[in-house]
mmCIF file of C-alpha atoms in Angstrom:
data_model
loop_
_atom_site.group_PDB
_atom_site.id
_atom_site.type_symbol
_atom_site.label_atom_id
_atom_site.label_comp_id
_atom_site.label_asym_id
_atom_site.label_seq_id
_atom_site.Cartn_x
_atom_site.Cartn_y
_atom_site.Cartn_z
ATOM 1 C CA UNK V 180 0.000 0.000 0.000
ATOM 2 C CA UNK V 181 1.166 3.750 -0.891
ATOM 3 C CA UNK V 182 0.734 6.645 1.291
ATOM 4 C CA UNK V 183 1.483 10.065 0.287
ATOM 5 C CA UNK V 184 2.025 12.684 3.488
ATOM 6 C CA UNK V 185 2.572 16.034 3.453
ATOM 7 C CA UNK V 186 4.445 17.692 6.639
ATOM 8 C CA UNK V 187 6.733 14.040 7.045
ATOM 9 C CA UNK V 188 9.536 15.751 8.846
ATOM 10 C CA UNK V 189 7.057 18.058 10.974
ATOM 11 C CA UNK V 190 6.738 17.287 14.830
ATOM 12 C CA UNK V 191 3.670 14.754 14.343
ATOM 13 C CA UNK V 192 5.172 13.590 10.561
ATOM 14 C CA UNK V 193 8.143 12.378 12.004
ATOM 15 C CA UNK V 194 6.461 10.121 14.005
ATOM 16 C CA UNK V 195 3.674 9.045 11.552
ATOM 17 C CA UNK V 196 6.237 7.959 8.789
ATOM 18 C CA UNK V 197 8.652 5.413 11.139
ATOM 19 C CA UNK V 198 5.206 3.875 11.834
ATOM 20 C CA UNK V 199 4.306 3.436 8.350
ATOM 21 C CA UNK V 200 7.506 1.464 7.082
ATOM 22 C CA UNK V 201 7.540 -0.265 10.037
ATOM 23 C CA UNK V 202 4.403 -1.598 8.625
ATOM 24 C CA UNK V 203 5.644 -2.101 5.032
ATOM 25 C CA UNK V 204 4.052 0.945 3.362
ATOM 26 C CA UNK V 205 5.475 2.463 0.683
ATOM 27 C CA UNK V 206 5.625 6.330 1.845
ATOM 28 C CA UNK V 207 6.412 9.030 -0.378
ATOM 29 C CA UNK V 208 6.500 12.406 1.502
ATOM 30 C CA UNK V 209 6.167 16.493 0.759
ATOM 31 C CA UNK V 210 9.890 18.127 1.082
ATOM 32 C CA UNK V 211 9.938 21.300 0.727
ATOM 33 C CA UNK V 212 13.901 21.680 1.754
ATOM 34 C CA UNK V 213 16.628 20.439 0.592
ATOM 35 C CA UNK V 214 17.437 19.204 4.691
ATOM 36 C CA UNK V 215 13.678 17.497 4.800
ATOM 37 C CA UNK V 216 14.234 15.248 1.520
ATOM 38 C CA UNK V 217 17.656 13.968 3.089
ATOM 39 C CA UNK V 218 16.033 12.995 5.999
ATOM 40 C CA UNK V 219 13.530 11.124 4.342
ATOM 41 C CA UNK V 220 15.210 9.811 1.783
ATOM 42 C CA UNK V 221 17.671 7.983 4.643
ATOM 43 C CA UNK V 222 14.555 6.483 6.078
ATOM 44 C CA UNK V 223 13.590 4.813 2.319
ATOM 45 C CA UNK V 224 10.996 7.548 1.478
ATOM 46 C CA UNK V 225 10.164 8.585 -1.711
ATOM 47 C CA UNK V 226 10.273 12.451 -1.981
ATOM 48 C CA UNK V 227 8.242 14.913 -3.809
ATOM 49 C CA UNK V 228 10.020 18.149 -3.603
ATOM 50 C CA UNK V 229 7.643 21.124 -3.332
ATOM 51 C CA UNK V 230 5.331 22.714 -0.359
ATOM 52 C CA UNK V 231 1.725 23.871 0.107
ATOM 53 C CA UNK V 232 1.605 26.485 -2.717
ATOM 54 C CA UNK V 233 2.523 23.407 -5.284
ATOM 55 C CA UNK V 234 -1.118 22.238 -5.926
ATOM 56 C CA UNK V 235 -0.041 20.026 -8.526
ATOM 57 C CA UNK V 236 2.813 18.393 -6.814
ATOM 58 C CA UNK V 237 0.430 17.462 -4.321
ATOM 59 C CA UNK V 238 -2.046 15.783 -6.662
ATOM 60 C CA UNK V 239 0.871 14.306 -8.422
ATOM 61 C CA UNK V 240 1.317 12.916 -5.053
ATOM 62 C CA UNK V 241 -2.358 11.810 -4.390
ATOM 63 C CA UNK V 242 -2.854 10.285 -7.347
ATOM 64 C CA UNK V 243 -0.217 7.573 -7.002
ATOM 65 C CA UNK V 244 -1.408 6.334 -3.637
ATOM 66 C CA UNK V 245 -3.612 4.794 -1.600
ATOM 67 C CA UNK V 246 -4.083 6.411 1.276
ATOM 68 C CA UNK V 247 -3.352 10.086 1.603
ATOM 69 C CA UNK V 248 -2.214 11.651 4.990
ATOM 70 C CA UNK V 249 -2.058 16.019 5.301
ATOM 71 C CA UNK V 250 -0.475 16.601 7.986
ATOM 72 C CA UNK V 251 0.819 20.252 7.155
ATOM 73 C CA UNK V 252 -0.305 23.710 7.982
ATOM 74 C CA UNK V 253 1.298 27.448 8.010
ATOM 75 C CA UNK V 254 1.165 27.897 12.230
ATOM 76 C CA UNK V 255 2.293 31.638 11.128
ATOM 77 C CA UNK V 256 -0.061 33.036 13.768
ATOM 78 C CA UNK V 257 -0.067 36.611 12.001
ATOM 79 C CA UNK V 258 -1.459 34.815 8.873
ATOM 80 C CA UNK V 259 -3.593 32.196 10.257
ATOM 81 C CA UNK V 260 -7.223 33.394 9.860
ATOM 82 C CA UNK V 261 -6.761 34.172 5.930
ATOM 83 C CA UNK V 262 -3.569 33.203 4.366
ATOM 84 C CA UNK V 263 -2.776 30.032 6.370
ATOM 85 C CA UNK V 264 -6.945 28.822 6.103
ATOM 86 C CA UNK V 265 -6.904 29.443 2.198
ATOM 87 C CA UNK V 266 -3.439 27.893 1.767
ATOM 88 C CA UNK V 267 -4.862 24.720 3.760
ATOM 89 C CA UNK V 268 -7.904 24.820 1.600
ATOM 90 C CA UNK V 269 -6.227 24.954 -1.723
ATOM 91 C CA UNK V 270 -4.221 22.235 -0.797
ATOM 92 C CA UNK V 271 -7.225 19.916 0.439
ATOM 93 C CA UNK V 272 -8.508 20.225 -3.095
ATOM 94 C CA UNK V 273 -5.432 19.034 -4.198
ATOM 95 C CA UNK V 274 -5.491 16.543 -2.635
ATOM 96 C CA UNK V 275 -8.732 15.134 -2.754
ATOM 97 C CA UNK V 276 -9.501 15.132 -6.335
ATOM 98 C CA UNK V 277 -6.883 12.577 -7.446
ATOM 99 C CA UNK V 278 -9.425 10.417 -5.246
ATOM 100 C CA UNK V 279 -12.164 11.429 -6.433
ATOM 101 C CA UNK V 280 -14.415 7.874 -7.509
ATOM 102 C CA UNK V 281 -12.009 5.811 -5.364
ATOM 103 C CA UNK V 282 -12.931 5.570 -1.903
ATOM 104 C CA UNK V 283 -9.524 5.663 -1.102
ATOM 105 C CA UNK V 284 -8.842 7.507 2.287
ATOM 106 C CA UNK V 285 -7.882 11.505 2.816
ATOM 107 C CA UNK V 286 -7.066 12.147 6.193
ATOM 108 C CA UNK V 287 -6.899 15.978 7.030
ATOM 109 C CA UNK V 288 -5.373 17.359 10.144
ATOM 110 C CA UNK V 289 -7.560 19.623 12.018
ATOM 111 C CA UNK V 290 -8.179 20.263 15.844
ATOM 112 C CA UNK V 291 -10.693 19.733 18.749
ATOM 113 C CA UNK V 292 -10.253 22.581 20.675
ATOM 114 C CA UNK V 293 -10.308 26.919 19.286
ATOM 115 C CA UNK V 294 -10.032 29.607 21.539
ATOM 116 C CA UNK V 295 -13.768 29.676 23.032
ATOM 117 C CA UNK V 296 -15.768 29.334 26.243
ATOM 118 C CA UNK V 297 -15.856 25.584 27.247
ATOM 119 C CA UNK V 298 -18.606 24.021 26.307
ATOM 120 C CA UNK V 299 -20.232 20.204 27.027
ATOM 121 C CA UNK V 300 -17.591 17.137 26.286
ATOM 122 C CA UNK V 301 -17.767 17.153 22.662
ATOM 123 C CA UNK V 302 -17.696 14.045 20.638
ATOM 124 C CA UNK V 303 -16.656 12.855 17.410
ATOM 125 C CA UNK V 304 -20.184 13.706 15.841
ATOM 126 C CA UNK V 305 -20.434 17.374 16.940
ATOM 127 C CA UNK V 306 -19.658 19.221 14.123
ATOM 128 C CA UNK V 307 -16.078 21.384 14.612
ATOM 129 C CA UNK V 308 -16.225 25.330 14.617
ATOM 130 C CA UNK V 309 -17.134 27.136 11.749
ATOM 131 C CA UNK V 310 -16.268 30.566 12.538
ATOM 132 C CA UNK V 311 -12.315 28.601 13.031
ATOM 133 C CA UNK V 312 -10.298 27.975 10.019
ATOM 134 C CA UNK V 313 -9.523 24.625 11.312
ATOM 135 C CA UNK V 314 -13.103 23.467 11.089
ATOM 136 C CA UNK V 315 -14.017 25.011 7.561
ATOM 137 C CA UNK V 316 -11.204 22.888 6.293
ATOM 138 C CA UNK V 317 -13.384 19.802 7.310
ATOM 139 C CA UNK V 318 -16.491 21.448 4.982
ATOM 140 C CA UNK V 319 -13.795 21.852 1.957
ATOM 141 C CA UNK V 320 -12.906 18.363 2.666
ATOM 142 C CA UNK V 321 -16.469 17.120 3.260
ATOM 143 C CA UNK V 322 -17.383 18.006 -0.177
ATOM 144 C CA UNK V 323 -15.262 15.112 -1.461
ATOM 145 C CA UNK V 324 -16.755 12.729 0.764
ATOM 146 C CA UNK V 325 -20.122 12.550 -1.871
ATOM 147 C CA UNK V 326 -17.402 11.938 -4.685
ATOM 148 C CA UNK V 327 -16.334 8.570 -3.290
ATOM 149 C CA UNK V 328 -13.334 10.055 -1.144
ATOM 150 C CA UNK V 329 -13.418 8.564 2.019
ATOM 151 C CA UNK V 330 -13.018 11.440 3.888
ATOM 152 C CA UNK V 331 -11.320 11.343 7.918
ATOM 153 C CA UNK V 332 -10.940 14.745 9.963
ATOM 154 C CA UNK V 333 -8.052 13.833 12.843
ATOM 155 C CA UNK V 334 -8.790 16.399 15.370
ATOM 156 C CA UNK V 335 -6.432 17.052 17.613
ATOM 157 C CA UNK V 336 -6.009 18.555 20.874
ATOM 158 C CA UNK V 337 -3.896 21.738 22.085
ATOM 159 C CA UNK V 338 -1.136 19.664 23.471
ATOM 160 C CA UNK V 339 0.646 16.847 21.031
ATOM 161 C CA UNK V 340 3.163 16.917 23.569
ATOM 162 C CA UNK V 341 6.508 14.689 23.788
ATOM 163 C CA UNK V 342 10.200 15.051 24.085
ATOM 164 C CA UNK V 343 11.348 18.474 22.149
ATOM 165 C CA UNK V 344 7.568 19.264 21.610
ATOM 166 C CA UNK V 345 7.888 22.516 20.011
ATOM 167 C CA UNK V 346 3.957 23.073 20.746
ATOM 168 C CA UNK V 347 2.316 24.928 22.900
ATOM 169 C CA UNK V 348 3.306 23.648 26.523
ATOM 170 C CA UNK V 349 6.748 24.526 25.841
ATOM 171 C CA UNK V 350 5.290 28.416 25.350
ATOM 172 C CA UNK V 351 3.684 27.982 28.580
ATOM 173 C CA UNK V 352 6.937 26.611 30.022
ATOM 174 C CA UNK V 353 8.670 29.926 28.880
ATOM 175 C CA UNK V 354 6.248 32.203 30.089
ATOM 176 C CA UNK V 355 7.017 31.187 33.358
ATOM 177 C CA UNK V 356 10.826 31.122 33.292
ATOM 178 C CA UNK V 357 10.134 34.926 31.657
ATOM 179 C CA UNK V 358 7.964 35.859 34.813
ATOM 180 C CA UNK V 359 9.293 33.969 37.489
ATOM 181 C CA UNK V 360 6.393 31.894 38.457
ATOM 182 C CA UNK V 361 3.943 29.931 36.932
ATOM 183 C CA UNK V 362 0.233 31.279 35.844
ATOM 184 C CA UNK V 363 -3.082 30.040 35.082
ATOM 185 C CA UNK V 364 -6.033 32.215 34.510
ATOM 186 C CA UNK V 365 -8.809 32.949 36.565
ATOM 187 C CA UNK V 366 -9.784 29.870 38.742
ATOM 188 C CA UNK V 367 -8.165 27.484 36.678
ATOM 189 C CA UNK V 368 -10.551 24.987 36.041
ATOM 190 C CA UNK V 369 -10.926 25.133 32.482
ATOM 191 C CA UNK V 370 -9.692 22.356 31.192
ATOM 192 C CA UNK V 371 -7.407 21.542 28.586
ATOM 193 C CA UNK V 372 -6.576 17.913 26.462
ATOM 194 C CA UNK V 373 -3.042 16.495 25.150
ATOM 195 C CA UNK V 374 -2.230 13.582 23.669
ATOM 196 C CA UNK V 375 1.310 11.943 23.389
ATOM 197 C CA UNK V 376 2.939 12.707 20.024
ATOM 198 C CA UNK V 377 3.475 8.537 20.059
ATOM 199 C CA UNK V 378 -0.404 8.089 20.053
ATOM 200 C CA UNK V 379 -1.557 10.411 17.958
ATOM 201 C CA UNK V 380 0.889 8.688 15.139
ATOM 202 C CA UNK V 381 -0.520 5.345 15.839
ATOM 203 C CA UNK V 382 -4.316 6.775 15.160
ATOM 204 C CA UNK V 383 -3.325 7.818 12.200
ATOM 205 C CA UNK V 384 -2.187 4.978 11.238
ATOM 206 C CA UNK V 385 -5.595 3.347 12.424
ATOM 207 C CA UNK V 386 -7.508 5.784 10.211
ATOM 208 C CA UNK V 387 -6.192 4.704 6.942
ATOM 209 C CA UNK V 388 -6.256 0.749 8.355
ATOM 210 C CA UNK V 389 -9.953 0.760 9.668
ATOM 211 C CA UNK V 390 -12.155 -0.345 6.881
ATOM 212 C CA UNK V 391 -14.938 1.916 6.069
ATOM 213 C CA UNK V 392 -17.749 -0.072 7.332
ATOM 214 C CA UNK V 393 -16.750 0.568 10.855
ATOM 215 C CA UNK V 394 -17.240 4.061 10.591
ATOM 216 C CA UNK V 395 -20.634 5.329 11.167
ATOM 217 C CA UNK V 396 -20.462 8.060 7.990
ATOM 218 C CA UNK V 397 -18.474 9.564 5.637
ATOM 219 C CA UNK V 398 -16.819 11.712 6.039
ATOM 220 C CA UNK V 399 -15.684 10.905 9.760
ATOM 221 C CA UNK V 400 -14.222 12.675 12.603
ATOM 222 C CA UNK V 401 -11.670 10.969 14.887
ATOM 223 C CA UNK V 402 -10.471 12.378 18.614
ATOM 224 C CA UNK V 403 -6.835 11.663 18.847
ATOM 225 C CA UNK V 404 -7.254 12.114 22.314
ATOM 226 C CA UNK V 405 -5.246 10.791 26.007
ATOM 227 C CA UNK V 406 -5.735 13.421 28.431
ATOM 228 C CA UNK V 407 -9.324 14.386 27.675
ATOM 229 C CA UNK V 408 -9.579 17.695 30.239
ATOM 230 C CA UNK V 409 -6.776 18.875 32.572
ATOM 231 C CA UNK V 410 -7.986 21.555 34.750
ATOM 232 C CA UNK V 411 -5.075 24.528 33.527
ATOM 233 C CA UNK V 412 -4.671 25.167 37.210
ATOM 234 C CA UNK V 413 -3.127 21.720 37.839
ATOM 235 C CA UNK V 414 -0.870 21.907 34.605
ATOM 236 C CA UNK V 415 0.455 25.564 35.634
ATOM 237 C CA UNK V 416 1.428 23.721 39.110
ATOM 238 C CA UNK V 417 3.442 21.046 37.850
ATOM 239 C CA UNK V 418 5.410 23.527 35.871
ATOM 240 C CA UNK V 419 5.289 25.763 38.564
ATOM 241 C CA UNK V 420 6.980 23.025 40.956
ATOM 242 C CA UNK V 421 9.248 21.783 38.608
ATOM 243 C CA UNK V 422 11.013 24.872 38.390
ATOM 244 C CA UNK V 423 10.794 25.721 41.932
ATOM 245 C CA UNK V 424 8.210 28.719 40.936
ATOM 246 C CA UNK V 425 5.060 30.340 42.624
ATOM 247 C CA UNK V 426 1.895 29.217 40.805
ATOM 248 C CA UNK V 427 -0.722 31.474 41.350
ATOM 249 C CA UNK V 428 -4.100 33.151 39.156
ATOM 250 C CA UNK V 429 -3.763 36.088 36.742
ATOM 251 C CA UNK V 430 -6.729 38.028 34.727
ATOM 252 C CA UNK V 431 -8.047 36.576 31.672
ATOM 253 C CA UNK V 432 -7.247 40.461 30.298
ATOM 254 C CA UNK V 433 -3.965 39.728 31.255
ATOM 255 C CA UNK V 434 -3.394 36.168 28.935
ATOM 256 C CA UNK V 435 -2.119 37.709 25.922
ATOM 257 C CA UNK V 436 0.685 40.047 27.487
ATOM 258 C CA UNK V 437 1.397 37.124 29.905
ATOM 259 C CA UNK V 438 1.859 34.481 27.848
ATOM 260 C CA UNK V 439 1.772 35.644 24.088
ATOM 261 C CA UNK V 440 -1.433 34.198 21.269
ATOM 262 C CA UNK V 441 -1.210 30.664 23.493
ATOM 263 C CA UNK V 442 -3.109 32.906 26.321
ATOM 264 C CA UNK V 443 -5.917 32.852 24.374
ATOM 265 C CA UNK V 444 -6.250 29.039 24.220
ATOM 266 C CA UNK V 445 -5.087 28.361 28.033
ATOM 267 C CA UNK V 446 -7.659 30.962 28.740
ATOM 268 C CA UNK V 447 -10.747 28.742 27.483
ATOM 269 C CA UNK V 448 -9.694 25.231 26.702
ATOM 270 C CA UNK V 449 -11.657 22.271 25.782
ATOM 271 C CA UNK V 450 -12.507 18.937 26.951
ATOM 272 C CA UNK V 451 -13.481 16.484 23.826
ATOM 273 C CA UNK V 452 -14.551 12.318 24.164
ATOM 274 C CA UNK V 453 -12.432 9.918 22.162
ATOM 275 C CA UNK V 454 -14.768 7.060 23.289
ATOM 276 C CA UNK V 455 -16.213 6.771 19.712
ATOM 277 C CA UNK V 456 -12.711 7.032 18.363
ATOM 278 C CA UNK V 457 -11.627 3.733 20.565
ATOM 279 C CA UNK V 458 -14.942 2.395 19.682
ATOM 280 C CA UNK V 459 -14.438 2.424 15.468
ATOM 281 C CA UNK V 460 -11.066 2.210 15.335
ATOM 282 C CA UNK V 461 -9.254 -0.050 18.535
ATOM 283 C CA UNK V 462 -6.708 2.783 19.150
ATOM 284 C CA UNK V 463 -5.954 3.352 22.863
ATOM 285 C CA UNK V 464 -3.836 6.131 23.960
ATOM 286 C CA UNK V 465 -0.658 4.523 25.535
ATOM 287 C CA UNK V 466 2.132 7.349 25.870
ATOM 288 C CA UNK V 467 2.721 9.279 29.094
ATOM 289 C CA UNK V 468 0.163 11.674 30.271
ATOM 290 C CA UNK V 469 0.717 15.231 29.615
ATOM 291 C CA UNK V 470 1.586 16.121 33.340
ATOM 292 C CA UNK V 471 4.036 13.300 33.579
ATOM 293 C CA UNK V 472 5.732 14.761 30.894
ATOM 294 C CA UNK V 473 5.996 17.459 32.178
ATOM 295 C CA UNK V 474 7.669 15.961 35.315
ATOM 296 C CA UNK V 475 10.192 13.665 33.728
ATOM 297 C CA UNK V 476 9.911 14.747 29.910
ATOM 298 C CA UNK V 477 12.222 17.257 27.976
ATOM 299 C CA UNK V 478 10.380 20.722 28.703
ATOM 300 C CA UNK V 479 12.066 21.686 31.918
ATOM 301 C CA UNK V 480 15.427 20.059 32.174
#
């Protein structure tokens, strides 16, 4: 079997693609530097050189496989309500309509939490955010699903957290060291999800395996999710006493200037199910929890 990823070098790619030819897939992956395609190519992976903007190096790309993974995204925070959404977009399309009339899996990379109030746990079949650009991707994708694409949305939460997780946590982390203690907002019980950067490879793996019948509809939304809702208070702690810092409340109208764009997110949170996920697919989350890796991971050493 042939799977075509973009992103293969990125923080969650470079755990996807060991999985794959462990398994005996053929990958081929998106490079867009000259650094990227030697590090794939050393692992036996076929590489297409290009990068979001080259629409038809990624149907090139879709069209010889079997199983498509996009895994990329512009995080340019400046950019990301227009330029990053409608790069994301483009390339979906790309993507998709190699597949088009082959029920051949597309699985698109979006995300289970936005910058919101919390709201009820939210499951796999609550439709994602609109008003987000990570949830109109899964409506540009969804269009694809009536043209025999088999269509999966991998949400995923705030934290993909791991050793040398460049994410968000690692922001947080810094914010602290900046300040000299540790902050969460307001009461601190908002809550927040994570998943290890191990698990969240293995699901999508899982996607692409699961056949179609065990999914309730097309498309489908999957919760790579471990930690489904830690309170921010208790995560601002365990940084807080692993560097020996206060921890103590701040404003919400003090997240941004505290801790940079990530305030907004600590500041609200969410707290999504991945019952239904376990249920269609088998995949348990195995990895450390996000506060044990905080306490004996790479993010304050």
């Amino acid at each position: 079997m042939k799977v075509f990823t973009t992103n293969g070098t990125g923080w969650i790619g470079s755990h996807v693609v060991p999985i794959l030819l462990a398994k005996g897939y053929e990958v081929t992956a998106l490079a867009r530097s000259e650094e990227s395609a030697k590090k794939l190519e050393a692992q036996g992976v076929t590489v297409l050189r290009g990068d979001l903007q080259d629409t038809e190096v990624l149907s090139k790309g879709a069209s010889e496989a079997d199983a498509v993974l996009h895994l990329a995204y512009n995080h340019d925070f400046t950019k990301y309500g227009k330029e990053s959404a409608e790069l994301d977009f483009a390339a979906i399309k790309a993507l998709a309509g190699p597949l088009e009339g082959t029920d051949k899996p597309l699985v698109i990379t979006t995300a289970v939490g936005t910058p919101r109030t919390p709201r009820p746990l939210e499951t796999e079949q609550a439709v994602d955010d609109i008003t987000n650009p990570r949830g109109r991707a899964e409506l540009v994708a969804a269009a694809y699903a009536t043209k025999r694409v088999r269509v999966i949305n991998m949400r995923l939460p705030y934290s993909v957290h791991g050793d040398n997780d460049p994410g968000f946590i690692t922001l947080i982390v810094q914010a602290a060291k900046k300040h000299g203690f540790s902050a969460y907002i307001g009461e601190g019980t908002n809550l927040w999800s994570a998943v290890h950067v191990d698990d969240a490879a293995k699901l999508f793996l899982a996607a692409i395996e699961t056949p179609a019948d065990k999914f309730p509809s097309n498309p489908t939304s999957l919760h790579g999710v471990g930690d489904e809702g830690i309170p921010t208070r208790e995560i601002a702690k365990t940084i807080g006493d692993k560097l020996g810092f206060e921890t103590k409340s701040i404003p919400q109208s003090d997240a941004i200037s505290h801790f940079g764009f990530v305030g907004a997110m600590f500041a609200t949170g969410s707290n999504p199910s991945r019952a239904l996920t376990t249920e269609w697919t088998g995949w348990e989350p195995r990895g450390k929890g996000l506060l044990e890796d905080i306490k004996t991971g790479t993010y304050i050493q």
